[in-house]
Coordinates of N, CA, C and O in Angstrom, one line a residue:
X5 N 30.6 66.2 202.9 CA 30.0 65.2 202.0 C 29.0 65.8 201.1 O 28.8 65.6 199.9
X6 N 28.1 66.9 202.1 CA 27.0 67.5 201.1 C 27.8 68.4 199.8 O 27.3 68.6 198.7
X7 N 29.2 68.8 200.1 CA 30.1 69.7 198.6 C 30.4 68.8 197.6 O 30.3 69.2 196.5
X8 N 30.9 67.5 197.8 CA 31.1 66.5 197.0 C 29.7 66.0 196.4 O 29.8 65.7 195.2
X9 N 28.9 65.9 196.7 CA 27.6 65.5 195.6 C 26.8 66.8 195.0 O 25.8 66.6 194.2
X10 N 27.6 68.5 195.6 CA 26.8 69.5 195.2 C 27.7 69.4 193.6 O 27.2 69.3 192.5
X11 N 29.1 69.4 194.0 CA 29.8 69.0 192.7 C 29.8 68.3 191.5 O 29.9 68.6 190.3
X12 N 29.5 67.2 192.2 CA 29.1 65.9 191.5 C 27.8 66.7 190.5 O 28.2 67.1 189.4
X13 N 26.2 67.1 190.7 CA 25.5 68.1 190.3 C 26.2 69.1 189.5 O 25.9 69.6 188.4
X14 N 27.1 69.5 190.1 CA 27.8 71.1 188.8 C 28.5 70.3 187.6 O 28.6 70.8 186.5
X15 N 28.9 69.0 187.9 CA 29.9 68.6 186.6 C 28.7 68.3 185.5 O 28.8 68.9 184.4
X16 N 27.8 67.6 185.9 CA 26.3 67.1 185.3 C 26.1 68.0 184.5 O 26.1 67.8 183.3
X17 N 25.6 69.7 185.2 CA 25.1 70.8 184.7 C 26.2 71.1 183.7 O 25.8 71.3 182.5
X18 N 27.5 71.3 183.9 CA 28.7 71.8 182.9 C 28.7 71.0 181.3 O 29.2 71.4 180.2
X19 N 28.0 69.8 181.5 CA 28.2 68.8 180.3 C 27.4 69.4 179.8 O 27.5 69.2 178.6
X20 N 26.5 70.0 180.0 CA 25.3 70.4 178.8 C 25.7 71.3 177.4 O 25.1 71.4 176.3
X21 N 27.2 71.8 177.7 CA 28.1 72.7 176.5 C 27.7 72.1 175.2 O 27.6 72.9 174.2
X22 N 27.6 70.5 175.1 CA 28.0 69.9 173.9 C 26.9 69.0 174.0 O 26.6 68.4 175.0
X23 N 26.2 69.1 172.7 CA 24.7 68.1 172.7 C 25.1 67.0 172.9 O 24.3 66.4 173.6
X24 N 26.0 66.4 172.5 CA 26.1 65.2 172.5 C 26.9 64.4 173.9 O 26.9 63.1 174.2
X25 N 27.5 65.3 174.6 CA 27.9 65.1 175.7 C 26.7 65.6 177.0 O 27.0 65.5 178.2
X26 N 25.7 66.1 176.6 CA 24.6 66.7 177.6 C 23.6 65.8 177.3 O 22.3 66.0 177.4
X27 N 24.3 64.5 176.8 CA 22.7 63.3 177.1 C 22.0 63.0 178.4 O 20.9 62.6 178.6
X28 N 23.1 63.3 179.2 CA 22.6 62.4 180.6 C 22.3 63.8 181.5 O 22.0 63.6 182.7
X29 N 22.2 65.3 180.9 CA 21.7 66.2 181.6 C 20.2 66.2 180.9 O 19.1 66.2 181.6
X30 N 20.2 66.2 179.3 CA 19.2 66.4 179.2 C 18.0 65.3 178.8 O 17.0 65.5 178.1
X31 N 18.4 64.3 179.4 CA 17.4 63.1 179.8 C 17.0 63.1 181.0 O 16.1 62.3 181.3
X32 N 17.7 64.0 182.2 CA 17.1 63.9 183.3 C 16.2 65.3 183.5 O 15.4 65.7 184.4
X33 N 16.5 65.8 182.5 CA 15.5 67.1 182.0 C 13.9 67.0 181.3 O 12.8 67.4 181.4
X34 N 14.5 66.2 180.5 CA 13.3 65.3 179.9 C 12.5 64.4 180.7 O 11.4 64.1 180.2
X35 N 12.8 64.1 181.7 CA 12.1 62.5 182.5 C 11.8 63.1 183.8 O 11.6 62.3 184.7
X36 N 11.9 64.7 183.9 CA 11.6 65.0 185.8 C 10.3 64.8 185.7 O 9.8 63.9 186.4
X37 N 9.6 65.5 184.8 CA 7.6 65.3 185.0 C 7.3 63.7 185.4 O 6.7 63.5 186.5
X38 N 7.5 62.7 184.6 CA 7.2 61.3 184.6 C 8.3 60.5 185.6 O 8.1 59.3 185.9
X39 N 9.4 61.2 185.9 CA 10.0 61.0 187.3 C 9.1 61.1 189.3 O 8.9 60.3 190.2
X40 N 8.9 62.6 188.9 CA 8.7 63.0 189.8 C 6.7 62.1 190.3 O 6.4 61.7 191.4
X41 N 6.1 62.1 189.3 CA 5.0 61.2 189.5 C 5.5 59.9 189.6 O 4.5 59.3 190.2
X42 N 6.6 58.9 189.4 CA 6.6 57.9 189.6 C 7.3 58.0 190.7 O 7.6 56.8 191.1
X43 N 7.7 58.8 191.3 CA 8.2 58.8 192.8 C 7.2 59.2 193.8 O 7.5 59.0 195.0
X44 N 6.1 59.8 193.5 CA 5.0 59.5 194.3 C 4.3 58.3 194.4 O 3.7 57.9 195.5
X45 N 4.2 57.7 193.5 CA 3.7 55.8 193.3 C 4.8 55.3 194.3 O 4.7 54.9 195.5
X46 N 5.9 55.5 193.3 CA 7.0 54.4 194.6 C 7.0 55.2 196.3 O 6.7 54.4 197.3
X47 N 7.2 55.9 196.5 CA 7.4 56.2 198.0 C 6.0 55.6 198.7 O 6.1 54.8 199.6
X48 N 4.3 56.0 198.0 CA 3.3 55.5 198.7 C 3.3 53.5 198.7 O 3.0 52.8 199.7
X49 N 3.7 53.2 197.6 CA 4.0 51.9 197.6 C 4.6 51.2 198.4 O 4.2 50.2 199.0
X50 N 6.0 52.0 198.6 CA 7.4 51.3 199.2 C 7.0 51.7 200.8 O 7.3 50.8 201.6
X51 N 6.6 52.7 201.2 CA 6.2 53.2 202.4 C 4.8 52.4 203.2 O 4.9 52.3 204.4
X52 N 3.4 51.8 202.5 CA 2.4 51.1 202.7 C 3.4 49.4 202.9 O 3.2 48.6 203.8
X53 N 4.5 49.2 201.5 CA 4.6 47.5 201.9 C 5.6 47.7 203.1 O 5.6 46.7 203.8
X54 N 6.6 49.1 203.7 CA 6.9 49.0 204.8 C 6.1 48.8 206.4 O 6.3 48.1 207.4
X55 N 5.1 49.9 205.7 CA 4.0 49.8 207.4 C 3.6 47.8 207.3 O 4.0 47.1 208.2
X56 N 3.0 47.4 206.2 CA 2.9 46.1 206.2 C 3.6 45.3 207.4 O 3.1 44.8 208.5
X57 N 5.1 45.2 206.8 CA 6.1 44.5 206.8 C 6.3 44.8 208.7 O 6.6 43.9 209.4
X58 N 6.1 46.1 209.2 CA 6.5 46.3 210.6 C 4.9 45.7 211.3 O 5.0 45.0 212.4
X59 N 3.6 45.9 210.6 CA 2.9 45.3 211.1 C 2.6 44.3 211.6 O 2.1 44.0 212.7
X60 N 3.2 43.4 210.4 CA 3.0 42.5 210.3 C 4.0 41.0 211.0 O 3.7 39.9 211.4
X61 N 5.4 41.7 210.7 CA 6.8 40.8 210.7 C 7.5 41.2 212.5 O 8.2 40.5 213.3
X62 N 6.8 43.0 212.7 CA 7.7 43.3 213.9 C 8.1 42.6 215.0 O 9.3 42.8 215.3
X63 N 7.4 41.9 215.8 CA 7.6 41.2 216.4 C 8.4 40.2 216.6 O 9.1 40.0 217.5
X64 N 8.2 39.3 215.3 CA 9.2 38.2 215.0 C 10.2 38.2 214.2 O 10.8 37.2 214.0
X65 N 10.6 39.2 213.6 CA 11.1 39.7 212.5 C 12.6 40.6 213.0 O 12.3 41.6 212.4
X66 N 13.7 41.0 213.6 CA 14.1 42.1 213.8 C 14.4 43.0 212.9 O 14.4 44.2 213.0
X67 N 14.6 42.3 211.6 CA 14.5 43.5 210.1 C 13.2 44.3 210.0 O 13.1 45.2 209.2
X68 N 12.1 43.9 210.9 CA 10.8 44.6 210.8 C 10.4 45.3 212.2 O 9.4 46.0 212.4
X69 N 11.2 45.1 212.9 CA 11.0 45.9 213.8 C 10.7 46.9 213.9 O 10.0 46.8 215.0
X70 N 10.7 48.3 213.5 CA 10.3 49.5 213.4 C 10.1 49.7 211.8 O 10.4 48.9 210.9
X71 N 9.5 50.9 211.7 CA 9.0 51.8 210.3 C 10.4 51.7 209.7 O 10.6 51.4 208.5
X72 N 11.3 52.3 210.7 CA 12.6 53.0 210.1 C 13.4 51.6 209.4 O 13.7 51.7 208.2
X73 N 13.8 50.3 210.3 CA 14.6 49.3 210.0 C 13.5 48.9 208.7 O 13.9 48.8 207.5
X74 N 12.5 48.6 209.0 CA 11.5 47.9 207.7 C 11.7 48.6 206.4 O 11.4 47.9 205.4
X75 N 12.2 50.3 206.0 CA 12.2 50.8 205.2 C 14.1 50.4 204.8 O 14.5 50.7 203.6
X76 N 14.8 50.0 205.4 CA 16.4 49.6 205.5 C 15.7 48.5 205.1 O 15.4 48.6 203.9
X77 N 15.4 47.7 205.6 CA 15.6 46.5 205.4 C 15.0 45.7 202.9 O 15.4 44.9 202.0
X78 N 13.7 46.7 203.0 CA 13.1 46.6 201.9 C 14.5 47.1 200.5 O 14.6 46.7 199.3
X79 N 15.1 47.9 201.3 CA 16.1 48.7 200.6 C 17.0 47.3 200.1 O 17.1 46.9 199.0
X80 N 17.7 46.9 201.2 CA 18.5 46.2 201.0 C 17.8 44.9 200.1 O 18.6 44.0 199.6
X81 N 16.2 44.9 199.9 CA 15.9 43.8 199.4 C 16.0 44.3 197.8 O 16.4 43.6 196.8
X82 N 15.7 45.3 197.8 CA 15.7 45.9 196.1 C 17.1 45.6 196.0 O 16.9 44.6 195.3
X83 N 18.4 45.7 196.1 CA 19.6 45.8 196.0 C 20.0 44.4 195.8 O 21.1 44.2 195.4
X84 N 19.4 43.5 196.1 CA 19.5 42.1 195.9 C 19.8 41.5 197.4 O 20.0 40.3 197.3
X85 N 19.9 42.1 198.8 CA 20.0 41.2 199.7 C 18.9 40.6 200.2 O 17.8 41.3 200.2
X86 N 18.9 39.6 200.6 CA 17.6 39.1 201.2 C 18.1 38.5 202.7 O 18.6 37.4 202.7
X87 N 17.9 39.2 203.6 CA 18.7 38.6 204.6 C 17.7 37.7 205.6 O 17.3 38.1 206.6
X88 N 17.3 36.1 204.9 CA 16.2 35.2 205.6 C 17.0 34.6 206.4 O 18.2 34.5 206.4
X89 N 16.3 34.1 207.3 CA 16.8 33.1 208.3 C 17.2 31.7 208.0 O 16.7 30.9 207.3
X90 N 18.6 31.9 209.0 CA 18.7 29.9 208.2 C 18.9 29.0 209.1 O 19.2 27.8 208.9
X91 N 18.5 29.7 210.3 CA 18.4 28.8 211.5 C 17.8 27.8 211.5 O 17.3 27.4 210.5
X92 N 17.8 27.0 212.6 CA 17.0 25.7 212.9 C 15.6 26.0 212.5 O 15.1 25.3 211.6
X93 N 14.8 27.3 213.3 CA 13.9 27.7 213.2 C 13.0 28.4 212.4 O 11.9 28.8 212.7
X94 N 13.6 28.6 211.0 CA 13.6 29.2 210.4 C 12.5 29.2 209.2 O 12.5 30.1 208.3
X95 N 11.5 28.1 209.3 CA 10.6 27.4 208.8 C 9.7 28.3 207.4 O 9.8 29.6 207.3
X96 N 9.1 27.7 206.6 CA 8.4 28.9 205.7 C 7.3 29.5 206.9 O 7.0 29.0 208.0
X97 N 6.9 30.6 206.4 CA 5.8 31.1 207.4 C 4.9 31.8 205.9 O 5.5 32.5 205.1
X98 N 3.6 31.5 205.8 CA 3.0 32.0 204.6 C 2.7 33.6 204.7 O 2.8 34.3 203.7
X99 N 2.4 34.0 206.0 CA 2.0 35.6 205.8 C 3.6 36.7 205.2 O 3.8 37.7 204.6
X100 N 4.6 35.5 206.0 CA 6.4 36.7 204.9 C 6.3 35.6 203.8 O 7.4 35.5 203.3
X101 N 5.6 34.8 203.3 CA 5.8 34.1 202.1 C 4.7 34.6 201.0 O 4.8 34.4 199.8
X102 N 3.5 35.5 201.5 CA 2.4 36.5 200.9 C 3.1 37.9 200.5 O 3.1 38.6 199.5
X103 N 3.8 38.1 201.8 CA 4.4 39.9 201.6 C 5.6 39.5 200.6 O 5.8 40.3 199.7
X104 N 6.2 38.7 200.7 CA 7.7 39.0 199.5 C 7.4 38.9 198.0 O 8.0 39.4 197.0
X105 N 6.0 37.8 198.1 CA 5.5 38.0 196.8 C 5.0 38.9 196.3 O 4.8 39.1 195.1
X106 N 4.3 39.7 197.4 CA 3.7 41.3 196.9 C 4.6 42.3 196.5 O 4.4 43.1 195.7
X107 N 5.9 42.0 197.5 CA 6.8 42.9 197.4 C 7.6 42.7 196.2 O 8.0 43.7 195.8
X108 N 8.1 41.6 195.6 CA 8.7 40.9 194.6 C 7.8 42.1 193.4 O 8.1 43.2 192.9
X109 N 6.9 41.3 193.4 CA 5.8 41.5 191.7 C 5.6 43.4 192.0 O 5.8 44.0 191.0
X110 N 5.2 44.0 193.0 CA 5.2 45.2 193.1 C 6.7 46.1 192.7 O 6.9 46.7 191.7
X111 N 7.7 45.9 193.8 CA 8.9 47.0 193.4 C 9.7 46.5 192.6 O 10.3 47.4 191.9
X112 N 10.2 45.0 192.2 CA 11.1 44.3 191.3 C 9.8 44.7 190.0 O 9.6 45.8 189.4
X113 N 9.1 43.7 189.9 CA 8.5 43.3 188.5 C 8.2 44.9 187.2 O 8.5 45.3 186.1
X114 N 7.0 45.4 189.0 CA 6.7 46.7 188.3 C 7.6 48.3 188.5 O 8.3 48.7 187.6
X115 N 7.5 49.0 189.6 CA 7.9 49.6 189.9 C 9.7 50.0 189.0 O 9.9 51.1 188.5
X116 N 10.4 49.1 189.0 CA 11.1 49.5 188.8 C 11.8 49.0 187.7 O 13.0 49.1 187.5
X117 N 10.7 48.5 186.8 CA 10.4 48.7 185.1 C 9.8 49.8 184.8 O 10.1 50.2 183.7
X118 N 8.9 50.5 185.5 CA 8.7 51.6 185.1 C 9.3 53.0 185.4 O 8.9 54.1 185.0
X119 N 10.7 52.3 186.5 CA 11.4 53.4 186.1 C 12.6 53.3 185.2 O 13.4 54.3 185.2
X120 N 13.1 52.2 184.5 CA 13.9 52.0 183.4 C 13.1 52.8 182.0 O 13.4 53.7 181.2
X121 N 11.7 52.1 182.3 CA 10.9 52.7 180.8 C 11.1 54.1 181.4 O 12.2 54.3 180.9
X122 N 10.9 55.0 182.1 CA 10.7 56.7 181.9 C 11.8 57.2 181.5 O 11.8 58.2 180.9
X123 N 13.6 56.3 181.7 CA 14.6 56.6 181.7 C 15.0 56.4 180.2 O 15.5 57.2 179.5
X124 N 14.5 55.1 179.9 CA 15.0 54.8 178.0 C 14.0 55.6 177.5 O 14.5 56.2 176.6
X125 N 12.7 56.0 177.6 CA 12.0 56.6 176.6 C 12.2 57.9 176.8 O 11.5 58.6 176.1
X126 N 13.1 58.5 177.8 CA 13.4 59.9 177.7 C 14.6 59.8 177.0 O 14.6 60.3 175.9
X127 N 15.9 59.2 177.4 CA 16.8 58.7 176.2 C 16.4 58.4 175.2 O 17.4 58.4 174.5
X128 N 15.6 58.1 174.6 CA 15.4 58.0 172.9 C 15.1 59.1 172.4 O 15.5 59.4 171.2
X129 N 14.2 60.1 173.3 CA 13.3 61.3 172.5 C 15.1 62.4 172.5 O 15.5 63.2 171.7
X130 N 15.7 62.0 174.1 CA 17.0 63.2 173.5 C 18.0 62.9 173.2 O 19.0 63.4 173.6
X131 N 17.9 61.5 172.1 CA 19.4 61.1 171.3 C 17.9 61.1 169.6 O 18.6 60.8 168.6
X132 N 16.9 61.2 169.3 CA 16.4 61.5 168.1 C 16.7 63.2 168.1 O 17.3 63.7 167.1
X133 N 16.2 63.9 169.3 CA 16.8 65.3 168.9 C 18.4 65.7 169.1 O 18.9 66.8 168.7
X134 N 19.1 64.9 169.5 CA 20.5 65.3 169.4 C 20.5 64.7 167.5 O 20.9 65.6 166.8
X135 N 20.2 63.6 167.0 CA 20.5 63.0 165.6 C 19.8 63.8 164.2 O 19.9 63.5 163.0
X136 N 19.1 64.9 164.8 CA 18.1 65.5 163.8 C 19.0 66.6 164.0 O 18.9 67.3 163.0
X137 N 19.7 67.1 164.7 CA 20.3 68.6 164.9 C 21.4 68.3 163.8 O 22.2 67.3 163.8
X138 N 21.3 69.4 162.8 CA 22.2 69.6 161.6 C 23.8 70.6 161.9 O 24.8 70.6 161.3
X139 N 23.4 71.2 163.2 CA 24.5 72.0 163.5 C 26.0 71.4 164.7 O 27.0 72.0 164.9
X140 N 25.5 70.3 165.1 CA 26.4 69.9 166.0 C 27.3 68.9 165.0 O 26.9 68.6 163.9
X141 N 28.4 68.5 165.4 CA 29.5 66.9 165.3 C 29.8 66.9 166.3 O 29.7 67.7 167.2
X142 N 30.5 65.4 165.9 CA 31.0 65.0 167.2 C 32.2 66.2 168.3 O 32.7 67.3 168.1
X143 N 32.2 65.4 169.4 CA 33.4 66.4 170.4 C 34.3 66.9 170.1 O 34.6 68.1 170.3
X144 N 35.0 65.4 169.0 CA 36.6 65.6 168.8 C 36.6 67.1 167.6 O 37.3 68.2 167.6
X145 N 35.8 66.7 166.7 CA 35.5 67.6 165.5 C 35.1 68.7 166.1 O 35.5 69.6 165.4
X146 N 34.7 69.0 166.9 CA 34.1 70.5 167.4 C 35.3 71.0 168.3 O 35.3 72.2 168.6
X147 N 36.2 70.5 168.7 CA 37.4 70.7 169.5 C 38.3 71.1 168.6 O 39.1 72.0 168.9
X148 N 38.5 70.6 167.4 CA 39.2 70.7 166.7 C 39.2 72.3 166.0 O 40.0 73.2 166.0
X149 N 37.9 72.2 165.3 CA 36.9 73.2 165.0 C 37.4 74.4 165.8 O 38.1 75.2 165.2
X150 N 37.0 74.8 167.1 CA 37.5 75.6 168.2 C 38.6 75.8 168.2 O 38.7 77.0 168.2
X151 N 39.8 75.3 168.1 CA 41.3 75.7 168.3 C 41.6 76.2 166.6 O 42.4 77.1 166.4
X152 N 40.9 75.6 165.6 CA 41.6 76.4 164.8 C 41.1 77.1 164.0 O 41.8 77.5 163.1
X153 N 39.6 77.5 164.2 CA 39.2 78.5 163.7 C 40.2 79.9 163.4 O 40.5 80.4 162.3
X154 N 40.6 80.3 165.0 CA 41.3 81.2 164.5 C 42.7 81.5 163.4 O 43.1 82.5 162.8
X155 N 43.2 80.2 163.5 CA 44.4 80.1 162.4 C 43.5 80.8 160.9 O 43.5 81.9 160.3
X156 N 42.7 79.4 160.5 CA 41.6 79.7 159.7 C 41.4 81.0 159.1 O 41.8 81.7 158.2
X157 N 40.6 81.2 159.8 CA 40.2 83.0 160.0 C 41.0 83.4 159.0 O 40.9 83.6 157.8
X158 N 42.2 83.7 160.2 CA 43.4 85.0 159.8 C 44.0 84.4 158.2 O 44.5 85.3 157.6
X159 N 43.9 83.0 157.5 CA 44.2 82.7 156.5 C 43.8 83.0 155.5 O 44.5 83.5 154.5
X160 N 41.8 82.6 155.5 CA 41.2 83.0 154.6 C 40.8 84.5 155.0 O 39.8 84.9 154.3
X161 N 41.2 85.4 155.8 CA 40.4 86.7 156.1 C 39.0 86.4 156.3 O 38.3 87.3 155.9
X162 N 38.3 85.2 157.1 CA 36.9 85.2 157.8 C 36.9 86.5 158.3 O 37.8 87.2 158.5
X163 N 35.2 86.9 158.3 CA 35.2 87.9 159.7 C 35.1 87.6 161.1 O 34.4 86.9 161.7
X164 N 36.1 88.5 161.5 CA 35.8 88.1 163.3 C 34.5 87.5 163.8 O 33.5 87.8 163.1
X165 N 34.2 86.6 165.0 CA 33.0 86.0 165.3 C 32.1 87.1 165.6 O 31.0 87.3 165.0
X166 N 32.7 88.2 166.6 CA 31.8 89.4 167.1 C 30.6 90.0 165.9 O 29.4 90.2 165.8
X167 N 31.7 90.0 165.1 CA 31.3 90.7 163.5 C 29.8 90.3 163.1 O 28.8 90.9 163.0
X168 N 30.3 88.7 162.8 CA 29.2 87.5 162.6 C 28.3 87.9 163.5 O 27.5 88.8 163.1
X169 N 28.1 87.4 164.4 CA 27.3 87.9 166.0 C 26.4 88.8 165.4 O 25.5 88.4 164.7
X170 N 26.7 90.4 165.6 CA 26.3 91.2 165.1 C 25.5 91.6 164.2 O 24.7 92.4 164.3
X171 N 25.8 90.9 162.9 CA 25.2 90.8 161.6 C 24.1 90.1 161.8 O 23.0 90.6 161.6
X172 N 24.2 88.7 162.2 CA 23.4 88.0 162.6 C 21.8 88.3 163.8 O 20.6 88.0 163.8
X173 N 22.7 88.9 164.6 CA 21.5 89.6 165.4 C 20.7 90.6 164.8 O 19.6 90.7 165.3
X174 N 21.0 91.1 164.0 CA 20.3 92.5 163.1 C 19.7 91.8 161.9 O 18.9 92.5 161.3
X175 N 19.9 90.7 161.5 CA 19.2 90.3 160.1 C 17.1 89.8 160.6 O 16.5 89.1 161.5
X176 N 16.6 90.4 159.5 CA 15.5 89.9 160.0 C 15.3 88.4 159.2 O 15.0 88.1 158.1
X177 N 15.4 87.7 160.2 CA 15.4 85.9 159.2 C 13.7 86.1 159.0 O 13.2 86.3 157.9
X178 N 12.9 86.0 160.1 CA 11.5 85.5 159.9 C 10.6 86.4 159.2 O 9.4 86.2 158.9
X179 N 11.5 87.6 158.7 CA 10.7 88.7 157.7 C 9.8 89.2 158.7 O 8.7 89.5 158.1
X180 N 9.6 89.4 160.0 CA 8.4 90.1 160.4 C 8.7 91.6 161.1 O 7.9 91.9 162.0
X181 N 9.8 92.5 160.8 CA 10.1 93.4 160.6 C 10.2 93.6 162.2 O 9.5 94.5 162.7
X182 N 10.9 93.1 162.9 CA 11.2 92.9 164.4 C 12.8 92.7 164.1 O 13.6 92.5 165.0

């Protein structure tokens, strides 16, 4: 299972070939700094409304029963289940009618608007630098491009790419005699 998601990661890393197909590498390139700090907010957050929730619900609660089910159970609440009681007995109780609303307005409201915003505002900054880049086109056009260069070439007598290469590496563009 762990080779199937190392994979999953290598296909990710392979798309970066083509700017315009390496949005979703290099937006997650862009958003690790303001990722990785908003994953210290959320784990202290989501981990404090867990201890709460076992503190507080364990007892009467079996979704709150321990650290471990209370962190399952919160999970499944982000995901949209809410698994309340619909028993006879099942009555409002204000102190899980205080925590869902903490928990609501905390990981729904905030939390995880502020990780859509780190995700769109890293997607904007690397589809303005993919739209400002003068050297790329689209896939099809650059595929195209690739297969027949060589016909090309040999028609008009281009020089070989190496050639290019070469010339290119030896020119001093910035004039500073390096």
């Amino acid at each position: 299972k762990f080779l199937v998601l190392l994979f999953f990661v290598r296909c990710v890393i392979y798309m970066r070939v083509h700017p315009r197909i390496a949005i979703l590498y290099s937006t997650v390139k862009d958003m690790w700094q303001d990722f990785f700090h908003f994953l210290v907010l959320f784990v202290t957050l989501y981990s404090v409304l867990a201890y709460l929730g076992t503190w507080s619900f364990g007892d009467k609660l079996p979704d709150f029963e321990n650290f471990q089910t209370s962190l399952y159970t919160q999970f499944r609440m982000i995901v949209g289940e809410f698994n309340l009681n619909t028993d006879t007995e099942s009555g409002f109780s204000l102190p899980f009618g205080v925590y869902s609303i903490i928990y609501f307005l905390m990981v729904f409201s905030l939390l995880l608007n502020f990780f859509l915003a780190i995700v769109i505002d890293s997607y904007a900054r690397v589809k303005e630098r993919v739209s400002v880049c003068q050297v790329e086109g689209d896939v099809v056009s650059d595929m195209i491009a690739t297969f027949t260069y060589p016909f090309l070439g040999a028609w008009y007598r281009w020089p070989a790419r190496a050639t290019i290469v070469q010339q290119l590496m030896r020119a001093d563009v910035n004039h500073d005699g390096i």
